[in-house]
mmCIF file of C-alpha atoms in Angstrom:
data_model
loop_
_atom_site.group_PDB
_atom_site.id
_atom_site.type_symbol
_atom_site.label_atom_id
_atom_site.label_comp_id
_atom_site.label_asym_id
_atom_site.label_seq_id
_atom_site.Cartn_x
_atom_site.Cartn_y
_atom_site.Cartn_z
ATOM 1 C CA MET A 26 20.178 -17.204 28.425
ATOM 2 C CA SER A 27 16.940 -18.408 29.609
ATOM 3 C CA PRO A 28 14.304 -18.685 26.937
ATOM 4 C CA TYR A 29 12.092 -16.788 29.581
ATOM 5 C CA ASP A 30 14.487 -13.814 29.962
ATOM 6 C CA SER A 31 13.818 -13.547 33.570
ATOM 7 C CA ASP A 32 17.110 -12.070 35.081
ATOM 8 C CA PRO A 33 15.908 -11.025 38.614
ATOM 9 C CA ALA A 34 17.505 -7.707 38.282
ATOM 10 C CA ASP A 35 15.303 -6.832 35.186
ATOM 11 C CA ARG A 36 11.778 -8.044 36.677
ATOM 12 C CA LEU A 37 9.220 -5.502 36.582
ATOM 13 C CA VAL A 38 8.021 -7.116 39.755
ATOM 14 C CA ALA A 39 11.288 -7.395 41.538
ATOM 15 C CA ALA A 40 11.145 -6.147 45.031
ATOM 16 C CA ALA A 41 14.809 -4.941 45.151
ATOM 17 C CA ALA A 42 15.224 -1.298 43.991
ATOM 18 C CA ASP A 43 17.411 -0.202 40.998
ATOM 19 C CA GLU A 44 19.110 3.198 40.367
ATOM 20 C CA ALA A 45 16.048 4.570 38.674
ATOM 21 C CA ASP A 46 13.815 3.255 41.569
ATOM 22 C CA GLN A 47 15.952 5.069 44.062
ATOM 23 C CA ALA A 48 15.968 8.410 42.218
ATOM 24 C CA VAL A 49 12.181 8.332 41.933
ATOM 25 C CA GLU A 50 11.513 7.093 45.466
ATOM 26 C CA ALA A 51 13.359 9.971 46.868
ATOM 27 C CA ALA A 52 10.815 12.099 45.260
ATOM 28 C CA LEU A 53 7.814 9.940 46.359
ATOM 29 C CA ARG A 54 8.898 9.231 50.035
ATOM 30 C CA PRO A 55 6.683 10.777 52.737
ATOM 31 C CA LYS A 56 8.466 12.969 54.850
ATOM 32 C CA GLN A 57 6.354 12.607 58.256
ATOM 33 C CA LEU A 58 5.136 9.709 60.060
ATOM 34 C CA ASP A 59 1.345 10.866 59.497
ATOM 35 C CA GLU A 60 1.904 10.855 55.665
ATOM 36 C CA PHE A 61 3.222 7.114 55.942
ATOM 37 C CA ILE A 62 0.409 4.716 54.328
ATOM 38 C CA GLY A 63 0.271 1.368 55.905
ATOM 39 C CA GLN A 64 2.113 -0.548 58.808
ATOM 40 C CA GLU A 65 -0.338 0.703 61.203
ATOM 41 C CA ARG A 66 0.913 -1.070 64.264
ATOM 42 C CA VAL A 67 4.484 -0.195 63.629
ATOM 43 C CA ARG A 68 3.628 3.445 62.880
ATOM 44 C CA GLU A 69 1.721 3.710 66.095
ATOM 45 C CA GLN A 70 4.317 2.168 68.378
ATOM 46 C CA LEU A 71 7.266 4.169 66.644
ATOM 47 C CA SER A 72 5.232 7.260 67.125
ATOM 48 C CA LEU A 73 5.067 6.757 70.783
ATOM 49 C CA VAL A 74 8.789 5.873 70.956
ATOM 50 C CA LEU A 75 9.449 9.314 69.171
ATOM 51 C CA ARG A 76 7.227 11.356 71.040
ATOM 52 C CA ALA A 77 8.590 10.210 74.306
ATOM 53 C CA ALA A 78 12.092 10.589 73.295
ATOM 54 C CA ARG A 79 11.355 14.221 72.200
ATOM 55 C CA LYS A 80 9.658 14.828 75.528
ATOM 56 C CA ARG A 81 12.719 13.665 77.494
ATOM 57 C CA GLY A 82 15.171 15.517 75.310
ATOM 58 C CA THR A 83 17.096 12.453 74.799
ATOM 59 C CA ALA A 84 18.007 10.308 71.854
ATOM 60 C CA PRO A 85 15.286 7.403 71.350
ATOM 61 C CA ASP A 86 16.148 3.645 71.679
ATOM 62 C CA HIS A 87 17.882 1.895 68.665
ATOM 63 C CA VAL A 88 15.253 0.742 66.182
ATOM 64 C CA LEU A 89 15.320 -2.499 64.183
ATOM 65 C CA LEU A 90 13.071 -2.598 61.072
ATOM 66 C CA SER A 91 12.658 -6.276 59.396
ATOM 67 C CA GLY A 92 10.637 -7.509 56.483
ATOM 68 C CA PRO A 93 10.761 -8.222 52.892
ATOM 69 C CA PRO A 94 12.271 -5.488 50.592
ATOM 70 C CA GLY A 95 10.410 -2.669 49.236
ATOM 71 C CA LEU A 96 7.893 -2.124 52.059
ATOM 72 C CA GLY A 97 9.405 1.221 53.356
ATOM 73 C CA LYS A 98 12.264 0.487 55.879
ATOM 74 C CA THR A 99 14.316 3.113 54.409
ATOM 75 C CA THR A 100 11.532 5.611 54.297
ATOM 76 C CA LEU A 101 10.863 5.078 57.924
ATOM 77 C CA SER A 102 14.503 5.559 58.812
ATOM 78 C CA MET A 103 14.404 9.040 57.139
ATOM 79 C CA ILE A 104 11.148 9.909 58.904
ATOM 80 C CA ILE A 105 12.610 8.948 62.186
ATOM 81 C CA ALA A 106 15.327 11.564 61.461
ATOM 82 C CA ALA A 107 12.822 14.165 60.260
ATOM 83 C CA GLU A 108 10.588 13.700 63.444
ATOM 84 C CA LEU A 109 13.681 13.956 65.647
ATOM 85 C CA ASN A 110 14.877 17.065 63.651
ATOM 86 C CA ALA A 111 18.030 15.362 63.495
ATOM 87 C CA PRO A 112 20.645 14.660 60.650
ATOM 88 C CA ILE A 113 20.962 11.116 59.227
ATOM 89 C CA ARG A 114 23.983 9.018 58.086
ATOM 90 C CA ILE A 115 23.169 6.209 55.638
ATOM 91 C CA THR A 116 25.123 3.142 55.027
ATOM 92 C CA SER A 117 24.820 -0.481 54.645
ATOM 93 C CA GLY A 118 26.142 -3.532 55.971
ATOM 94 C CA PRO A 119 28.233 -4.873 53.119
ATOM 95 C CA ALA A 120 30.081 -1.571 53.069
ATOM 96 C CA ILE A 121 31.527 -2.121 56.600
ATOM 97 C CA GLN A 122 33.874 -4.932 56.245
ATOM 98 C CA HIS A 123 36.418 -4.027 58.914
ATOM 99 C CA ALA A 124 35.976 -2.680 62.347
ATOM 100 C CA GLY A 125 38.034 0.327 61.221
ATOM 101 C CA ASP A 126 35.224 1.302 58.854
ATOM 102 C CA LEU A 127 32.590 1.338 61.447
ATOM 103 C CA ALA A 128 34.947 3.307 63.840
ATOM 104 C CA ALA A 129 35.353 5.992 61.464
ATOM 105 C CA ILE A 130 31.678 6.343 60.791
ATOM 106 C CA LEU A 131 30.811 6.270 64.381
ATOM 107 C CA SER A 132 33.451 8.929 65.548
ATOM 108 C CA SER A 133 32.132 11.336 63.160
ATOM 109 C CA LEU A 134 28.488 11.168 64.318
ATOM 110 C CA THR A 135 27.095 14.190 66.111
ATOM 111 C CA GLU A 136 25.007 14.282 69.172
ATOM 112 C CA GLY A 137 21.480 13.005 68.195
ATOM 113 C CA GLU A 138 22.331 11.941 64.767
ATOM 114 C CA VAL A 139 20.626 8.931 63.221
ATOM 115 C CA LEU A 140 22.705 6.231 61.917
ATOM 116 C CA PHE A 141 20.879 4.034 59.103
ATOM 117 C CA LEU A 142 22.464 0.733 58.485
ATOM 118 C CA ASP A 143 20.880 -1.064 55.953
ATOM 119 C CA GLU A 144 21.201 -4.839 55.633
ATOM 120 C CA ILE A 145 22.671 -4.931 58.856
ATOM 121 C CA HIS A 146 22.864 -8.679 58.853
ATOM 122 C CA ARG A 147 25.615 -8.624 56.115
ATOM 123 C CA MET A 148 28.223 -6.652 58.431
ATOM 124 C CA SER A 149 31.452 -8.339 59.188
ATOM 125 C CA ARG A 150 31.835 -10.020 62.436
ATOM 126 C CA PRO A 151 34.691 -7.693 63.743
ATOM 127 C CA ALA A 152 32.516 -4.577 63.046
ATOM 128 C CA GLU A 153 29.413 -6.352 64.603
ATOM 129 C CA GLU A 154 31.393 -6.815 67.958
ATOM 130 C CA MET A 155 32.457 -3.239 67.872
ATOM 131 C CA LEU A 156 28.874 -2.090 67.348
ATOM 132 C CA TYR A 157 27.860 -3.890 70.835
ATOM 133 C CA MET A 158 29.663 -1.459 72.827
ATOM 134 C CA ALA A 159 28.913 1.434 70.743
ATOM 135 C CA MET A 160 24.980 0.681 71.079
ATOM 136 C CA GLU A 161 25.118 0.179 74.806
ATOM 137 C CA ASP A 162 27.892 2.260 76.138
ATOM 138 C CA PHE A 163 28.269 4.828 73.330
ATOM 139 C CA ARG A 164 32.157 4.136 73.331
ATOM 140 C CA VAL A 165 34.340 2.181 70.955
ATOM 141 C CA ASP A 166 37.938 0.828 71.714
ATOM 142 C CA VAL A 167 40.142 1.713 68.782
ATOM 143 C CA ILE A 168 43.189 -0.876 68.556
ATOM 144 C CA VAL A 169 46.554 1.063 67.876
ATOM 145 C CA GLY A 170 49.398 -1.236 66.880
ATOM 146 C CA LYS A 171 49.876 -4.936 66.330
ATOM 147 C CA GLY A 172 50.697 -7.852 68.353
ATOM 148 C CA PRO A 173 51.940 -7.742 71.949
ATOM 149 C CA GLY A 174 52.494 -3.990 71.551
ATOM 150 C CA ALA A 175 48.774 -3.293 70.472
ATOM 151 C CA THR A 176 47.057 -0.951 72.783
ATOM 152 C CA ALA A 177 43.164 -0.157 73.097
ATOM 153 C CA ILE A 178 42.323 3.710 73.030
ATOM 154 C CA PRO A 179 38.815 4.054 74.305
ATOM 155 C CA LEU A 180 36.813 6.630 72.191
ATOM 156 C CA GLU A 181 33.744 8.223 73.657
ATOM 157 C CA LEU A 182 30.617 8.631 71.340
ATOM 158 C CA PRO A 183 27.866 11.184 71.670
ATOM 159 C CA PRO A 184 24.530 9.541 71.958
ATOM 160 C CA PHE A 185 23.096 8.574 68.624
ATOM 161 C CA THR A 186 20.068 6.443 67.376
ATOM 162 C CA LEU A 187 20.980 3.360 65.420
ATOM 163 C CA VAL A 188 18.340 2.458 62.745
ATOM 164 C CA GLY A 189 19.042 -1.004 61.374
ATOM 165 C CA ALA A 190 17.238 -2.806 58.650
ATOM 166 C CA THR A 191 17.155 -6.341 57.569
ATOM 167 C CA THR A 192 15.290 -8.626 55.257
ATOM 168 C CA ARG A 193 16.727 -11.698 57.259
ATOM 169 C CA ALA A 194 16.100 -10.952 60.909
ATOM 170 C CA GLY A 195 16.925 -14.655 61.633
ATOM 171 C CA LEU A 196 20.702 -14.022 60.727
ATOM 172 C CA LEU A 197 21.168 -11.452 63.194
ATOM 173 C CA PRO A 198 22.958 -12.844 66.172
ATOM 174 C CA PRO A 199 21.074 -12.438 69.534
ATOM 175 C CA PRO A 200 23.587 -10.152 71.295
ATOM 176 C CA LEU A 201 22.736 -7.546 68.409
ATOM 177 C CA ARG A 202 19.215 -8.048 68.224
ATOM 178 C CA ASP A 203 18.947 -7.610 72.096
ATOM 179 C CA ARG A 204 20.499 -4.289 71.907
ATOM 180 C CA PHE A 205 17.646 -2.756 69.933
ATOM 181 C CA GLY A 206 15.029 -1.050 72.162
ATOM 182 C CA PHE A 207 12.286 -1.261 69.475
ATOM 183 C CA THR A 208 11.859 -3.866 66.742
ATOM 184 C CA GLY A 209 9.208 -3.485 64.078
ATOM 185 C CA HIS A 210 8.283 -6.151 61.517
ATOM 186 C CA MET A 211 7.095 -4.768 58.184
ATOM 187 C CA GLU A 212 4.034 -6.769 56.721
ATOM 188 C CA PHE A 213 2.903 -6.986 53.091
ATOM 189 C CA TYR A 214 0.302 -4.375 52.153
ATOM 190 C CA ALA A 215 -3.402 -4.817 51.613
ATOM 191 C CA PRO A 216 -4.788 -3.874 48.205
ATOM 192 C CA ALA A 217 -6.606 -1.029 49.917
ATOM 193 C CA GLU A 218 -3.339 0.467 51.320
ATOM 194 C CA LEU A 219 -1.603 -0.097 47.958
ATOM 195 C CA GLU A 220 -4.510 1.773 46.254
ATOM 196 C CA ARG A 221 -3.877 4.735 48.625
ATOM 197 C CA VAL A 222 -0.101 4.620 47.780
ATOM 198 C CA VAL A 223 -0.701 4.465 43.883
ATOM 199 C CA ARG A 224 -3.121 7.485 44.287
ATOM 200 C CA ARG A 225 -0.408 9.552 46.463
ATOM 201 C CA SER A 226 2.183 8.812 43.923
ATOM 202 C CA ALA A 227 0.135 9.527 40.918
ATOM 203 C CA ALA A 228 -0.591 13.106 42.549
ATOM 204 C CA LEU A 229 3.135 13.723 43.109
ATOM 205 C CA LEU A 230 3.933 12.650 39.456
ATOM 206 C CA ASP A 231 1.112 14.799 38.349
ATOM 207 C CA VAL A 232 -0.576 11.838 36.626
ATOM 208 C CA GLU A 233 -4.513 11.617 36.368
ATOM 209 C CA ILE A 234 -5.681 8.174 37.511
ATOM 210 C CA ASP A 235 -9.204 7.122 38.496
ATOM 211 C CA PRO A 236 -9.972 4.903 41.283
ATOM 212 C CA ALA A 237 -10.601 1.867 39.308
ATOM 213 C CA GLY A 238 -7.218 2.369 37.498
ATOM 214 C CA ALA A 239 -5.427 2.716 40.871
ATOM 215 C CA ALA A 240 -7.188 -0.565 42.210
ATOM 216 C CA GLU A 241 -6.108 -2.288 39.065
ATOM 217 C CA ILE A 242 -2.310 -1.285 39.693
ATOM 218 C CA ALA A 243 -2.680 -2.069 43.470
ATOM 219 C CA GLY A 244 -3.996 -5.617 42.718
ATOM 220 C CA ARG A 245 -1.080 -6.620 40.644
ATOM 221 C CA SER A 246 1.502 -5.088 43.011
ATOM 222 C CA ARG A 247 2.383 -8.277 45.112
ATOM 223 C CA GLY A 248 1.632 -6.371 48.265
ATOM 224 C CA THR A 249 4.571 -4.139 47.951
ATOM 225 C CA PRO A 250 4.583 -0.406 47.583
ATOM 226 C CA ARG A 251 7.987 -0.300 45.537
ATOM 227 C CA ILE A 252 6.433 -2.607 42.899
ATOM 228 C CA ALA A 253 3.175 -0.425 42.902
ATOM 229 C CA ASN A 254 4.996 2.710 42.208
ATOM 230 C CA ARG A 255 7.073 1.011 39.479
ATOM 231 C CA LEU A 256 4.119 -0.415 37.765
ATOM 232 C CA LEU A 257 2.343 3.067 38.060
ATOM 233 C CA ARG A 258 5.445 4.540 36.143
ATOM 234 C CA ARG A 259 4.981 1.836 33.160
ATOM 235 C CA VAL A 260 1.136 2.379 33.003
ATOM 236 C CA ARG A 261 1.814 6.131 32.977
ATOM 237 C CA ASP A 262 4.336 5.614 29.883
ATOM 238 C CA TYR A 263 1.641 3.601 28.253
ATOM 239 C CA ALA A 264 -1.262 6.010 28.821
ATOM 240 C CA GLN A 265 0.855 9.024 27.690
ATOM 241 C CA VAL A 266 1.945 7.485 24.439
ATOM 242 C CA GLU A 267 -1.172 5.352 23.560
ATOM 243 C CA HIS A 268 -3.835 7.576 25.084
ATOM 244 C CA ASP A 269 -4.344 11.021 26.571
ATOM 245 C CA GLY A 270 -2.273 10.490 29.676
ATOM 246 C CA ARG A 271 -5.414 9.466 32.087
ATOM 247 C CA ILE A 272 -5.261 6.101 33.766
ATOM 248 C CA THR A 273 -8.357 4.155 33.853
ATOM 249 C CA GLN A 274 -9.100 0.436 34.858
ATOM 250 C CA ALA A 275 -9.103 -0.564 31.075
ATOM 251 C CA ILE A 276 -5.745 1.150 30.341
ATOM 252 C CA ALA A 277 -4.014 -0.079 33.290
ATOM 253 C CA ALA A 278 -4.983 -3.678 32.502
ATOM 254 C CA THR A 279 -3.969 -3.322 28.940
ATOM 255 C CA ALA A 280 -0.644 -1.640 29.938
ATOM 256 C CA LEU A 281 0.262 -4.318 32.266
ATOM 257 C CA GLN A 282 -0.661 -6.888 29.872
ATOM 258 C CA VAL A 283 2.048 -5.503 27.556
ATOM 259 C CA TYR A 284 4.434 -5.827 30.224
ATOM 260 C CA GLU A 285 3.378 -9.330 30.954
ATOM 261 C CA VAL A 286 2.098 -8.745 34.809
ATOM 262 C CA ASP A 287 -1.145 -10.629 35.148
ATOM 263 C CA ALA A 288 -4.005 -9.894 37.229
ATOM 264 C CA ARG A 289 -2.354 -11.740 40.297
ATOM 265 C CA GLY A 290 0.885 -10.044 39.837
ATOM 266 C CA LEU A 291 2.693 -12.943 38.238
ATOM 267 C CA ASP A 292 5.214 -12.293 35.685
ATOM 268 C CA ARG A 293 6.746 -14.245 32.819
ATOM 269 C CA LEU A 294 9.018 -16.096 35.227
ATOM 270 C CA ASP A 295 6.390 -17.081 37.831
ATOM 271 C CA ARG A 296 3.805 -18.313 35.104
ATOM 272 C CA ALA A 297 6.724 -20.347 33.428
ATOM 273 C CA VAL A 298 7.362 -22.208 36.812
ATOM 274 C CA LEU A 299 3.707 -22.806 36.998
ATOM 275 C CA ASP A 300 3.291 -23.819 33.330
ATOM 276 C CA ALA A 301 5.927 -26.352 33.500
ATOM 277 C CA LEU A 302 4.752 -27.748 36.737
ATOM 278 C CA LEU A 303 1.277 -28.262 35.456
ATOM 279 C CA ARG A 304 1.677 -29.076 31.650
ATOM 280 C CA LEU A 305 5.007 -31.321 31.721
ATOM 281 C CA PHE A 306 4.479 -32.899 35.323
ATOM 282 C CA GLY A 307 0.775 -33.111 35.769
ATOM 283 C CA GLY A 308 0.918 -30.825 38.749
ATOM 284 C CA GLY A 309 3.759 -32.539 40.490
ATOM 285 C CA PRO A 310 5.405 -33.770 42.798
ATOM 286 C CA VAL A 311 8.486 -32.757 41.113
ATOM 287 C CA GLY A 312 12.067 -31.935 42.336
ATOM 288 C CA LEU A 313 13.403 -28.395 42.343
ATOM 289 C CA SER A 314 16.328 -29.030 39.842
ATOM 290 C CA THR A 315 14.098 -30.891 37.527
ATOM 291 C CA LEU A 316 11.485 -28.120 37.496
ATOM 292 C CA ALA A 317 14.425 -25.578 36.988
ATOM 293 C CA VAL A 318 15.917 -27.366 34.081
ATOM 294 C CA ALA A 319 12.423 -27.373 32.521
ATOM 295 C CA VAL A 320 12.047 -23.670 32.982
ATOM 296 C CA GLY A 321 15.607 -23.067 31.655
ATOM 297 C CA GLU A 322 16.654 -21.475 35.054
ATOM 298 C CA GLU A 323 19.161 -22.096 37.741
ATOM 299 C CA SER A 324 17.726 -23.835 40.843
ATOM 300 C CA GLU A 325 18.578 -20.813 42.951
ATOM 301 C CA THR A 326 16.595 -18.443 40.762
ATOM 302 C CA VAL A 327 13.562 -20.615 40.783
ATOM 303 C CA GLU A 328 13.710 -21.167 44.558
ATOM 304 C CA GLU A 329 14.635 -17.838 45.737
ATOM 305 C CA VAL A 330 13.140 -15.576 42.963
ATOM 306 C CA ALA A 331 9.720 -17.298 41.819
ATOM 307 C CA GLU A 332 8.866 -19.596 44.683
ATOM 308 C CA PRO A 333 8.400 -17.491 47.582
ATOM 309 C CA PHE A 334 5.481 -15.406 45.743
ATOM 310 C CA LEU A 335 3.884 -18.471 44.489
ATOM 311 C CA VAL A 336 3.977 -20.204 47.968
ATOM 312 C CA ARG A 337 2.451 -16.961 49.335
ATOM 313 C CA GLU A 338 -0.440 -16.815 46.762
ATOM 314 C CA GLY A 339 -1.258 -20.441 47.316
ATOM 315 C CA LEU A 340 -0.255 -21.581 43.918
ATOM 316 C CA LEU A 341 2.560 -23.807 44.711
ATOM 317 C CA ALA A 342 3.251 -26.000 47.812
ATOM 318 C CA ARG A 343 6.620 -27.497 48.780
ATOM 319 C CA THR A 344 6.372 -31.049 50.158
ATOM 320 C CA PRO A 345 8.769 -33.756 51.192
ATOM 321 C CA ARG A 346 8.687 -35.374 47.755
ATOM 322 C CA GLY A 347 8.953 -32.121 45.653
ATOM 323 C CA ARG A 348 6.939 -29.166 44.405
ATOM 324 C CA ILE A 349 3.133 -29.503 43.743
ATOM 325 C CA ALA A 350 0.569 -27.139 42.120
ATOM 326 C CA THR A 351 -2.588 -26.467 44.073
ATOM 327 C CA ALA A 352 -6.040 -26.161 42.686
ATOM 328 C CA ALA A 353 -5.745 -22.248 42.558
ATOM 329 C CA ALA A 354 -2.673 -22.764 40.052
ATOM 330 C CA TRP A 355 -4.839 -25.019 37.685
ATOM 331 C CA GLN A 356 -7.648 -22.441 37.831
ATOM 332 C CA HIS A 357 -5.273 -19.425 37.409
ATOM 333 C CA LEU A 358 -3.852 -20.615 34.087
ATOM 334 C CA GLY A 359 -7.189 -21.965 32.919
ATOM 335 C CA LEU A 360 -6.098 -25.488 32.657
ATOM 336 C CA THR A 361 -8.061 -28.641 33.712
ATOM 337 C CA PRO A 362 -6.450 -31.028 36.030
ATOM 338 C CA PRO A 363 -5.826 -34.511 35.108
ATOM 339 C CA VAL A 364 -8.441 -37.241 35.865
ATOM 340 C CA PRO A 365 -7.086 -38.916 39.225
ATOM 341 C CA ALA A 366 -6.146 -42.709 38.751
ATOM 342 C CA GLY A 367 -8.876 -44.668 40.111
ATOM 343 C CA GLY A 368 -11.374 -42.242 39.824
ATOM 344 C CA GLY A 369 -10.770 -40.331 43.049
ATOM 345 C CA ARG A 370 -11.884 -36.575 43.241
ATOM 346 C CA GLY A 371 -9.628 -33.719 44.252
ATOM 347 C CA VAL A 372 -6.376 -35.758 44.425
ATOM 348 C CA LEU A 373 -4.053 -35.532 41.490
ATOM 349 C CA PRO A 374 -1.544 -38.489 40.554
ATOM 350 C CA GLY A 375 1.436 -38.668 42.974
ATOM 351 C CA GLN A 376 -0.262 -36.276 45.214
ATOM 352 C CA GLN A 377 -2.161 -38.484 47.623
ATOM 353 C CA HIS A 378 0.498 -38.327 50.193
ATOM 354 C CA PHE A 379 -0.081 -34.623 50.555
ATOM 355 C CA PHE A 380 -3.799 -35.205 51.787
ATOM 356 C CA ALA A 381 -3.196 -38.292 53.680
ATOM 357 C CA ALA A 382 -2.051 -38.418 57.449
ATOM 358 C CA GLY A 383 1.491 -39.537 57.743
ATOM 359 C CA SER A 384 3.612 -41.062 60.477
ATOM 360 C CA ALA A 385 3.474 -37.677 62.528
ATOM 361 C CA GLY A 386 -0.212 -37.678 62.034
ATOM 362 C CA GLU A 387 -0.099 -34.424 60.013
ATOM 363 C CA PRO A 388 -1.234 -33.904 56.480
ATOM 364 C CA GLY A 389 1.526 -33.960 53.908
ATOM 365 C CA ALA A 390 3.978 -36.202 56.120
ATOM 366 C CA GLY A 391 5.378 -38.551 53.591
ATOM 367 C CA PRO A 392 7.348 -41.711 54.372
ATOM 368 C CA GLY A 393 10.340 -40.869 56.795
ATOM 369 C CA ALA A 394 9.375 -37.242 57.120
ATOM 370 C CA GLU A 395 10.227 -35.743 60.583
ATOM 371 C CA PRO A 396 7.232 -34.276 62.412
ATOM 372 C CA GLY A 397 7.096 -30.578 61.655
ATOM 373 C CA ARG A 398 10.168 -30.600 59.430
ATOM 374 C CA GLU A 399 10.167 -30.450 55.641
ATOM 375 C CA GLN A 400 12.493 -32.996 54.165
ATOM 376 C CA PRO A 401 14.673 -31.995 51.075
ATOM 377 C CA ALA A 402 12.963 -32.803 47.794
ATOM 378 C CA GLU A 403 14.942 -35.232 45.654
ATOM 379 C CA ASP A 404 14.499 -35.564 42.037
#
């Protein structure tokens, strides 16, 4: 086991939902579009689509929602059904492994029903091809029999609205993506929006919280409402056990320090990666596998779990020669960068290539790097 005890499934700042999150989110989810916080552009565009459909008395176009986990794709799908006053059927791409699974679901839909298909990019290819015809013509062909004697029986479907959600829109084949009439990309939330989310959730959970306490939690939530709600519940526990239950800025900061979530939302794994990069390798560059060994994690865990947020926060950079720490990383951990060789200023040892113009004329293009393309980091 890793010395950092950083199982992605157990991280307090993980964006994926566990069973406890799903149970709580059901009570905290807004029910109407006007109650939904954030995603202003998507909300405005989606409102026009739904209002026009209600005015025509028809099912709206199929909707594709893309973006990182925890930003409200499932919530918006339920709001779509509520705004249309229609039932909703919920399933996921991994659950549909055969075309027959999809045919069974589609054939049982009622007119105007909303079908929410989470992680749609993980659906099997045969089911995906059946979905093309269902979305465009509201018809599926059910194959009866095998071999030369097999026959296709056309099955008419009532008009319905498919709401697909994906965290990896690039994996959707173009024929499927083109059949969605509306595509909305969910962005990370600003701290002010997350503060509103925290205050609303605190009211629903009957937790007293002052504005500074809500801002403290929002600032550590990595731009994700799901993480904000999870941190709020942990701070609530601390406030009820150690204090009178009221959440202030000081109580929130102390509670999250107990849970090892720092002021920028970094947890134990994130800081372990930065600490190893800075203390052991002088800020880099260092290869991914070497960095993972130093941290005691698998390379996939470091690359897929820790690095995306560190890169987004500007604390770590991926270069052709490996991972390097930025000046913000040294500052965040309170460490002093080593004095560069030759007395230069602002460039750490081994990182000169990151600031020099390469063969493509761009900063960071090392020897042999293709223009505009990151080369694989080697140890």
